[in-house]
């Protein structure tokens, strides 16, 4: 996935109020000069632990949209070893693109792919089906999560804070599977300094427990790692799941 907007380099000074970050520009932009400090929108509700520190290099996108109060969005941070994708509005798009291009081999063979299909009182990120909808043997629901937390021994972890919403999604996938419907939990790892994935048991023990239960009941757990650079983000290959 190539970045749709113009991308500029900067240095992060701080993140605050969850959705804001102060960025010192490393180059001129259409509105500001190199060295100026701008406020960028941060589309990430998590803690962003291990994803930023003061004076890390970052990439920001510029949006010339009169409806936007903040013209810049934080896209990637760099810890000295790898770019890290912190924009949580992108993983669903990355997953859809990777399915359509055949990268995620486990999710091939479906005629139709849709985003955000409603089930019960909530929505699942991706819905795949063949022929007529709502025939359990021909459909698959996929929940997508963005993974950026770095643990020990080059292991990626999720979540980076207690996630009641994530727990609910796992319960929904378990229910789908119990009803004979294919259900998948897909983790998109947006950093390149890891080679395996586990649930973050110390941060959210309930989420970890539910993931292990879901896996044991037949919910498929897929983990795919991305390549990230100044041009864009690409889902590349699976990495090891350790439960």
PDB file of C-alpha atoms in Angstrom:
ATOM      1  CA  UNK A   1       0.000   0.000   0.000  1.00  0.00           C
ATOM      2  CA  UNK A   2       1.519   3.273  -1.105  1.00  0.00           C
ATOM      3  CA  UNK A   3       0.891   6.380   0.941  1.00  0.00           C
ATOM      4  CA  UNK A   4      -1.921   8.347  -0.677  1.00  0.00           C
ATOM      5  CA  UNK A   5      -0.799  11.719   0.694  1.00  0.00           C
ATOM      6  CA  UNK A   6       2.496  13.589   0.607  1.00  0.00           C
ATOM      7  CA  UNK A   7       4.914  12.306   3.254  1.00  0.00           C
ATOM      8  CA  UNK A   8       7.387  14.423   5.216  1.00  0.00           C
ATOM      9  CA  UNK A   9      10.112  13.727   7.758  1.00  0.00           C
ATOM     10  CA  UNK A  10      10.159  15.054  11.286  1.00  0.00           C
ATOM     11  CA  UNK A  11      11.246  14.408  14.863  1.00  0.00           C
ATOM     12  CA  UNK A  12       8.689  13.579  17.545  1.00  0.00           C
ATOM     13  CA  UNK A  13       8.911  15.705  20.692  1.00  0.00           C
ATOM     14  CA  UNK A  14       5.956  14.382  22.644  1.00  0.00           C
ATOM     15  CA  UNK A  15       2.624  12.596  22.408  1.00  0.00           C
ATOM     16  CA  UNK A  16      -0.268  13.826  24.532  1.00  0.00           C
ATOM     17  CA  UNK A  17      -4.058  13.713  24.931  1.00  0.00           C
ATOM     18  CA  UNK A  18      -3.828  10.354  23.130  1.00  0.00           C
ATOM     19  CA  UNK A  19      -4.487  11.774  19.658  1.00  0.00           C
ATOM     20  CA  UNK A  20      -1.899  14.580  19.457  1.00  0.00           C
ATOM     21  CA  UNK A  21       1.849  14.691  18.859  1.00  0.00           C
ATOM     22  CA  UNK A  22       4.276  17.600  18.599  1.00  0.00           C
ATOM     23  CA  UNK A  23       6.593  17.131  15.626  1.00  0.00           C
ATOM     24  CA  UNK A  24       9.636  19.214  14.687  1.00  0.00           C
ATOM     25  CA  UNK A  25       9.856  19.283  10.900  1.00  0.00           C
ATOM     26  CA  UNK A  26      13.028  17.994   9.254  1.00  0.00           C
ATOM     27  CA  UNK A  27      12.076  19.526   5.905  1.00  0.00           C
ATOM     28  CA  UNK A  28       9.787  22.141   4.390  1.00  0.00           C
ATOM     29  CA  UNK A  29       6.107  21.312   3.855  1.00  0.00           C
ATOM     30  CA  UNK A  30       3.468  23.253   1.899  1.00  0.00           C
ATOM     31  CA  UNK A  31       2.492  25.143   5.080  1.00  0.00           C
ATOM     32  CA  UNK A  32       5.576  25.155   7.295  1.00  0.00           C
ATOM     33  CA  UNK A  33       9.344  25.498   7.175  1.00  0.00           C
ATOM     34  CA  UNK A  34      12.025  23.078   8.316  1.00  0.00           C
ATOM     35  CA  UNK A  35      12.576  23.413  12.061  1.00  0.00           C
ATOM     36  CA  UNK A  36       9.025  24.520  12.885  1.00  0.00           C
ATOM     37  CA  UNK A  37       7.000  22.499  15.394  1.00  0.00           C
ATOM     38  CA  UNK A  38       3.582  21.343  14.222  1.00  0.00           C
ATOM     39  CA  UNK A  39       0.806  19.323  15.870  1.00  0.00           C
ATOM     40  CA  UNK A  40      -0.016  16.041  14.133  1.00  0.00           C
ATOM     41  CA  UNK A  41      -3.085  13.888  14.594  1.00  0.00           C
ATOM     42  CA  UNK A  42      -2.242  10.446  15.990  1.00  0.00           C
ATOM     43  CA  UNK A  43      -4.772   7.812  14.933  1.00  0.00           C
ATOM     44  CA  UNK A  44      -3.925   5.349  17.689  1.00  0.00           C
ATOM     45  CA  UNK A  45      -5.977   4.625  20.814  1.00  0.00           C
ATOM     46  CA  UNK A  46      -3.349   2.364  22.391  1.00  0.00           C
ATOM     47  CA  UNK A  47      -0.497   3.221  24.705  1.00  0.00           C
ATOM     48  CA  UNK A  48       2.051   3.197  21.826  1.00  0.00           C
ATOM     49  CA  UNK A  49       4.506   1.610  24.243  1.00  0.00           C
ATOM     50  CA  UNK A  50       7.847   0.820  22.495  1.00  0.00           C
ATOM     51  CA  UNK A  51       6.605   2.822  19.492  1.00  0.00           C
ATOM     52  CA  UNK A  52       7.985   6.242  20.258  1.00  0.00           C
ATOM     53  CA  UNK A  53      10.385   8.201  22.371  1.00  0.00           C
ATOM     54  CA  UNK A  54      11.509  11.795  22.375  1.00  0.00           C
ATOM     55  CA  UNK A  55      13.604  12.727  19.319  1.00  0.00           C
ATOM     56  CA  UNK A  56      12.777   9.621  17.275  1.00  0.00           C
ATOM     57  CA  UNK A  57      12.516  10.197  13.536  1.00  0.00           C
ATOM     58  CA  UNK A  58       8.978  10.029  12.162  1.00  0.00           C
ATOM     59  CA  UNK A  59       7.047  10.261   8.915  1.00  0.00           C
ATOM     60  CA  UNK A  60       3.936  12.425   8.753  1.00  0.00           C
ATOM     61  CA  UNK A  61       1.362  12.812   6.010  1.00  0.00           C
ATOM     62  CA  UNK A  62       0.012  16.174   4.854  1.00  0.00           C
ATOM     63  CA  UNK A  63      -3.669  16.588   3.996  1.00  0.00           C
ATOM     64  CA  UNK A  64      -4.887  19.698   2.181  1.00  0.00           C
ATOM     65  CA  UNK A  65      -8.471  19.297   3.352  1.00  0.00           C
ATOM     66  CA  UNK A  66     -10.368  22.402   4.551  1.00  0.00           C
ATOM     67  CA  UNK A  67     -12.504  20.198   6.830  1.00  0.00           C
ATOM     68  CA  UNK A  68      -9.468  18.994   8.774  1.00  0.00           C
ATOM     69  CA  UNK A  69      -8.428  20.992  11.820  1.00  0.00           C
ATOM     70  CA  UNK A  70      -5.029  19.270  11.876  1.00  0.00           C
ATOM     71  CA  UNK A  71      -3.367  19.045   8.473  1.00  0.00           C
ATOM     72  CA  UNK A  72      -0.795  16.439   9.479  1.00  0.00           C
ATOM     73  CA  UNK A  73      -1.105  12.817  10.590  1.00  0.00           C
ATOM     74  CA  UNK A  74       1.558  10.673  12.270  1.00  0.00           C
ATOM     75  CA  UNK A  75       2.188   7.601  10.104  1.00  0.00           C
ATOM     76  CA  UNK A  76       5.491   5.922  11.051  1.00  0.00           C
ATOM     77  CA  UNK A  77       8.065   6.214  13.813  1.00  0.00           C
ATOM     78  CA  UNK A  78      11.648   4.913  13.722  1.00  0.00           C
ATOM     79  CA  UNK A  79      13.494   3.434  16.706  1.00  0.00           C
ATOM     80  CA  UNK A  80      16.874   3.273  14.966  1.00  0.00           C
ATOM     81  CA  UNK A  81      16.277  -0.260  13.682  1.00  0.00           C
ATOM     82  CA  UNK A  82      12.883  -0.219  11.977  1.00  0.00           C
ATOM     83  CA  UNK A  83       9.960   1.898  10.938  1.00  0.00           C
ATOM     84  CA  UNK A  84       6.868   1.246  13.067  1.00  0.00           C
ATOM     85  CA  UNK A  85       3.338   1.735  11.711  1.00  0.00           C
ATOM     86  CA  UNK A  86       1.343   3.614  14.352  1.00  0.00           C
ATOM     87  CA  UNK A  87      -1.648   4.692  12.253  1.00  0.00           C
ATOM     88  CA  UNK A  88      -4.333   2.206  13.313  1.00  0.00           C
ATOM     89  CA  UNK A  89      -6.679   3.278  10.523  1.00  0.00           C
ATOM     90  CA  UNK A  90      -4.493   1.374   8.019  1.00  0.00           C
ATOM     91  CA  UNK A  91      -4.377  -2.325   9.072  1.00  0.00           C
ATOM     92  CA  UNK A  92      -7.794  -3.176   7.598  1.00  0.00           C
ATOM     93  CA  UNK A  93      -6.720  -1.711   4.251  1.00  0.00           C
ATOM     94  CA  UNK A  94      -3.420  -3.564   4.439  1.00  0.00           C
ATOM     95  CA  UNK A  95      -5.231  -6.824   5.205  1.00  0.00           C
ATOM     96  CA  UNK A  96      -7.717  -6.394   2.369  1.00  0.00           C
ATOM     97  CA  UNK A  97      -4.916  -5.641  -0.077  1.00  0.00           C
ATOM     98  CA  UNK A  98      -2.896  -8.652   1.094  1.00  0.00           C
ATOM     99  CA  UNK A  99      -5.890 -10.972   0.725  1.00  0.00           C
ATOM    100  CA  UNK A 100      -6.748  -9.655  -2.734  1.00  0.00           C
ATOM    101  CA  UNK A 101      -3.129  -9.948  -3.921  1.00  0.00           C
ATOM    102  CA  UNK A 102      -2.814 -13.527  -2.636  1.00  0.00           C
ATOM    103  CA  UNK A 103      -0.206 -12.804   0.073  1.00  0.00           C
ATOM    104  CA  UNK A 104      -2.384 -14.201   2.864  1.00  0.00           C
ATOM    105  CA  UNK A 105      -2.683 -17.693   1.458  1.00  0.00           C
ATOM    106  CA  UNK A 106      -4.995 -18.986   4.192  1.00  0.00           C
ATOM    107  CA  UNK A 107      -7.744 -16.587   3.063  1.00  0.00           C
ATOM    108  CA  UNK A 108      -7.840 -17.368  -0.643  1.00  0.00           C
ATOM    109  CA  UNK A 109     -10.636 -18.979  -2.644  1.00  0.00           C
ATOM    110  CA  UNK A 110     -13.469 -16.556  -1.868  1.00  0.00           C
ATOM    111  CA  UNK A 111     -15.430 -14.795  -4.585  1.00  0.00           C
ATOM    112  CA  UNK A 112     -16.286 -11.682  -2.599  1.00  0.00           C
ATOM    113  CA  UNK A 113     -14.480  -9.638   0.037  1.00  0.00           C
ATOM    114  CA  UNK A 114     -16.208  -6.917   2.045  1.00  0.00           C
ATOM    115  CA  UNK A 115     -15.157  -4.612   4.842  1.00  0.00           C
ATOM    116  CA  UNK A 116     -16.949  -4.265   8.179  1.00  0.00           C
ATOM    117  CA  UNK A 117     -19.791  -6.777   8.127  1.00  0.00           C
ATOM    118  CA  UNK A 118     -22.319  -6.450  10.935  1.00  0.00           C
ATOM    119  CA  UNK A 119     -22.890  -9.371  13.264  1.00  0.00           C
ATOM    120  CA  UNK A 120     -25.156  -8.919  16.239  1.00  0.00           C
ATOM    121  CA  UNK A 121     -24.538  -5.512  17.785  1.00  0.00           C
ATOM    122  CA  UNK A 122     -21.045  -5.018  16.365  1.00  0.00           C
ATOM    123  CA  UNK A 123     -19.008  -5.351  13.192  1.00  0.00           C
ATOM    124  CA  UNK A 124     -16.238  -7.697  12.107  1.00  0.00           C
ATOM    125  CA  UNK A 125     -13.481  -6.113  10.005  1.00  0.00           C
ATOM    126  CA  UNK A 126     -13.530  -8.349   6.914  1.00  0.00           C
ATOM    127  CA  UNK A 127     -16.192 -10.669   5.491  1.00  0.00           C
ATOM    128  CA  UNK A 128     -15.399 -13.252   2.812  1.00  0.00           C
ATOM    129  CA  UNK A 129     -17.956 -15.406   1.081  1.00  0.00           C
ATOM    130  CA  UNK A 130     -18.829 -17.516  -1.944  1.00  0.00           C
ATOM    131  CA  UNK A 131     -22.185 -17.529  -3.650  1.00  0.00           C
ATOM    132  CA  UNK A 132     -25.110 -16.619  -1.452  1.00  0.00           C
ATOM    133  CA  UNK A 133     -24.381 -14.773   1.774  1.00  0.00           C
ATOM    134  CA  UNK A 134     -25.158 -16.272   5.164  1.00  0.00           C
ATOM    135  CA  UNK A 135     -24.426 -19.848   4.193  1.00  0.00           C
ATOM    136  CA  UNK A 136     -22.076 -20.924   7.022  1.00  0.00           C
ATOM    137  CA  UNK A 137     -19.993 -23.331   4.965  1.00  0.00           C
ATOM    138  CA  UNK A 138     -19.205 -20.635   2.379  1.00  0.00           C
ATOM    139  CA  UNK A 139     -18.344 -17.633   4.522  1.00  0.00           C
ATOM    140  CA  UNK A 140     -15.491 -16.412   6.716  1.00  0.00           C
ATOM    141  CA  UNK A 141     -15.256 -13.573   9.231  1.00  0.00           C
ATOM    142  CA  UNK A 142     -11.871 -11.964   9.871  1.00  0.00           C
ATOM    143  CA  UNK A 143     -11.025  -9.609  12.731  1.00  0.00           C
ATOM    144  CA  UNK A 144      -7.872  -7.496  12.179  1.00  0.00           C
ATOM    145  CA  UNK A 145      -5.561  -6.042  14.829  1.00  0.00           C
ATOM    146  CA  UNK A 146      -2.535  -3.759  14.473  1.00  0.00           C
ATOM    147  CA  UNK A 147       0.532  -5.051  16.343  1.00  0.00           C
ATOM    148  CA  UNK A 148       3.360  -2.680  17.316  1.00  0.00           C
ATOM    149  CA  UNK A 149       4.399  -3.630  20.867  1.00  0.00           C
ATOM    150  CA  UNK A 150       7.931  -5.030  21.160  1.00  0.00           C
ATOM    151  CA  UNK A 151       8.556  -7.627  23.852  1.00  0.00           C
ATOM    152  CA  UNK A 152      11.621  -9.642  24.799  1.00  0.00           C
ATOM    153  CA  UNK A 153      13.481 -11.936  22.402  1.00  0.00           C
ATOM    154  CA  UNK A 154      12.272 -10.129  19.267  1.00  0.00           C
ATOM    155  CA  UNK A 155       8.672 -11.025  19.998  1.00  0.00           C
ATOM    156  CA  UNK A 156       5.711  -8.852  18.998  1.00  0.00           C
ATOM    157  CA  UNK A 157       2.890  -8.591  21.530  1.00  0.00           C
ATOM    158  CA  UNK A 158      -0.772  -7.567  21.559  1.00  0.00           C
ATOM    159  CA  UNK A 159      -2.475  -5.651  23.096  1.00  0.00           C
ATOM    160  CA  UNK A 160      -0.346  -2.771  24.415  1.00  0.00           C
ATOM    161  CA  UNK A 161      -2.988  -1.899  27.024  1.00  0.00           C
ATOM    162  CA  UNK A 162      -6.035  -3.665  28.468  1.00  0.00           C
ATOM    163  CA  UNK A 163      -8.481  -4.098  25.571  1.00  0.00           C
ATOM    164  CA  UNK A 164     -12.073  -4.865  26.535  1.00  0.00           C
ATOM    165  CA  UNK A 165     -13.014  -4.249  22.913  1.00  0.00           C
ATOM    166  CA  UNK A 166     -10.465  -6.822  21.789  1.00  0.00           C
ATOM    167  CA  UNK A 167     -11.818  -9.293  24.335  1.00  0.00           C
ATOM    168  CA  UNK A 168     -15.309  -8.785  22.934  1.00  0.00           C
ATOM    169  CA  UNK A 169     -14.088  -9.450  19.399  1.00  0.00           C
ATOM    170  CA  UNK A 170     -12.549 -12.748  20.461  1.00  0.00           C
ATOM    171  CA  UNK A 171     -15.821 -13.769  22.114  1.00  0.00           C
ATOM    172  CA  UNK A 172     -17.644 -12.964  18.876  1.00  0.00           C
ATOM    173  CA  UNK A 173     -15.220 -15.070  16.832  1.00  0.00           C
ATOM    174  CA  UNK A 174     -15.658 -17.962  19.255  1.00  0.00           C
ATOM    175  CA  UNK A 175     -19.442 -17.735  18.876  1.00  0.00           C
ATOM    176  CA  UNK A 176     -19.184 -17.724  15.091  1.00  0.00           C
ATOM    177  CA  UNK A 177     -17.017 -20.826  15.162  1.00  0.00           C
ATOM    178  CA  UNK A 178     -19.437 -22.602  17.522  1.00  0.00           C
ATOM    179  CA  UNK A 179     -22.154 -21.920  14.919  1.00  0.00           C
ATOM    180  CA  UNK A 180     -20.125 -23.629  12.210  1.00  0.00           C
ATOM    181  CA  UNK A 181     -18.821 -20.447  10.570  1.00  0.00           C
ATOM    182  CA  UNK A 182     -15.153 -19.990   9.704  1.00  0.00           C
ATOM    183  CA  UNK A 183     -13.610 -17.313  11.945  1.00  0.00           C
ATOM    184  CA  UNK A 184     -10.084 -15.863  11.840  1.00  0.00           C
ATOM    185  CA  UNK A 185      -8.075 -13.519  14.028  1.00  0.00           C
ATOM    186  CA  UNK A 186      -5.522 -11.716  11.833  1.00  0.00           C
ATOM    187  CA  UNK A 187      -2.660  -9.774  13.403  1.00  0.00           C
ATOM    188  CA  UNK A 188      -0.859  -7.281  11.166  1.00  0.00           C
ATOM    189  CA  UNK A 189       2.617  -6.650  12.610  1.00  0.00           C
ATOM    190  CA  UNK A 190       3.849  -3.207  11.587  1.00  0.00           C
ATOM    191  CA  UNK A 191       7.512  -3.414  12.587  1.00  0.00           C
ATOM    192  CA  UNK A 192      10.460  -5.409  11.216  1.00  0.00           C
ATOM    193  CA  UNK A 193      12.537  -6.059  14.353  1.00  0.00           C
ATOM    194  CA  UNK A 194      10.469  -9.087  15.478  1.00  0.00           C
ATOM    195  CA  UNK A 195      10.204 -12.695  14.318  1.00  0.00           C
ATOM    196  CA  UNK A 196       7.372 -14.130  16.436  1.00  0.00           C
ATOM    197  CA  UNK A 197       4.101 -13.114  18.112  1.00  0.00           C
ATOM    198  CA  UNK A 198       2.364 -13.809  21.431  1.00  0.00           C
ATOM    199  CA  UNK A 199      -0.522 -12.286  23.368  1.00  0.00           C
ATOM    200  CA  UNK A 200       0.627  -9.750  25.976  1.00  0.00           C
ATOM    201  CA  UNK A 201      -0.311 -11.824  29.011  1.00  0.00           C
ATOM    202  CA  UNK A 202       1.189  -9.446  31.567  1.00  0.00           C
ATOM    203  CA  UNK A 203      -0.730  -6.482  30.154  1.00  0.00           C
ATOM    204  CA  UNK A 204      -4.109  -8.120  29.504  1.00  0.00           C
ATOM    205  CA  UNK A 205      -4.324 -11.646  30.971  1.00  0.00           C
ATOM    206  CA  UNK A 206      -8.002 -11.953  30.030  1.00  0.00           C
ATOM    207  CA  UNK A 207      -7.269 -11.224  26.375  1.00  0.00           C
ATOM    208  CA  UNK A 208      -4.478 -13.806  26.404  1.00  0.00           C
ATOM    209  CA  UNK A 209      -6.795 -16.390  27.959  1.00  0.00           C
ATOM    210  CA  UNK A 210      -9.517 -15.722  25.396  1.00  0.00           C
ATOM    211  CA  UNK A 211      -7.103 -15.961  22.476  1.00  0.00           C
ATOM    212  CA  UNK A 212      -5.874 -19.351  23.672  1.00  0.00           C
ATOM    213  CA  UNK A 213      -9.463 -20.535  24.162  1.00  0.00           C
ATOM    214  CA  UNK A 214     -10.470 -19.313  20.711  1.00  0.00           C
ATOM    215  CA  UNK A 215      -7.486 -21.000  19.098  1.00  0.00           C
ATOM    216  CA  UNK A 216      -8.263 -24.252  20.881  1.00  0.00           C
ATOM    217  CA  UNK A 217     -11.873 -24.102  19.678  1.00  0.00           C
ATOM    218  CA  UNK A 218     -10.872 -23.736  16.035  1.00  0.00           C
ATOM    219  CA  UNK A 219     -10.696 -19.975  15.515  1.00  0.00           C
ATOM    220  CA  UNK A 220      -7.751 -19.515  13.159  1.00  0.00           C
ATOM    221  CA  UNK A 221      -4.998 -17.180  14.359  1.00  0.00           C
ATOM    222  CA  UNK A 222      -2.888 -15.673  11.571  1.00  0.00           C
ATOM    223  CA  UNK A 223       0.109 -13.371  12.072  1.00  0.00           C
ATOM    224  CA  UNK A 224       1.619 -11.458   9.150  1.00  0.00           C
ATOM    225  CA  UNK A 225       4.532  -9.036   9.183  1.00  0.00           C
ATOM    226  CA  UNK A 226       4.896  -5.869   7.115  1.00  0.00           C
ATOM    227  CA  UNK A 227       7.723  -4.132   5.305  1.00  0.00           C
ATOM    228  CA  UNK A 228       7.673  -0.387   5.963  1.00  0.00           C
ATOM    229  CA  UNK A 229       9.492   2.527   4.327  1.00  0.00           C
ATOM    230  CA  UNK A 230       9.023   6.088   3.093  1.00  0.00           C
ATOM    231  CA  UNK A 231       6.972   4.922   0.099  1.00  0.00           C
ATOM    232  CA  UNK A 232       4.407   2.817   1.919  1.00  0.00           C
ATOM    233  CA  UNK A 233       3.620  -0.371   3.804  1.00  0.00           C
ATOM    234  CA  UNK A 234       3.390  -3.905   2.429  1.00  0.00           C
ATOM    235  CA  UNK A 235       2.258  -7.119   4.090  1.00  0.00           C
ATOM    236  CA  UNK A 236       5.058  -9.583   3.361  1.00  0.00           C
ATOM    237  CA  UNK A 237       4.909 -12.949   5.133  1.00  0.00           C
ATOM    238  CA  UNK A 238       3.674 -14.873   8.189  1.00  0.00           C
ATOM    239  CA  UNK A 239       5.689 -15.096  11.401  1.00  0.00           C
ATOM    240  CA  UNK A 240       5.587 -17.637  14.201  1.00  0.00           C
ATOM    241  CA  UNK A 241       2.653 -17.720  16.628  1.00  0.00           C
ATOM    242  CA  UNK A 242       3.612 -18.642  20.191  1.00  0.00           C
ATOM    243  CA  UNK A 243       0.704 -19.307  22.591  1.00  0.00           C
TER     244      UNK A 243
END
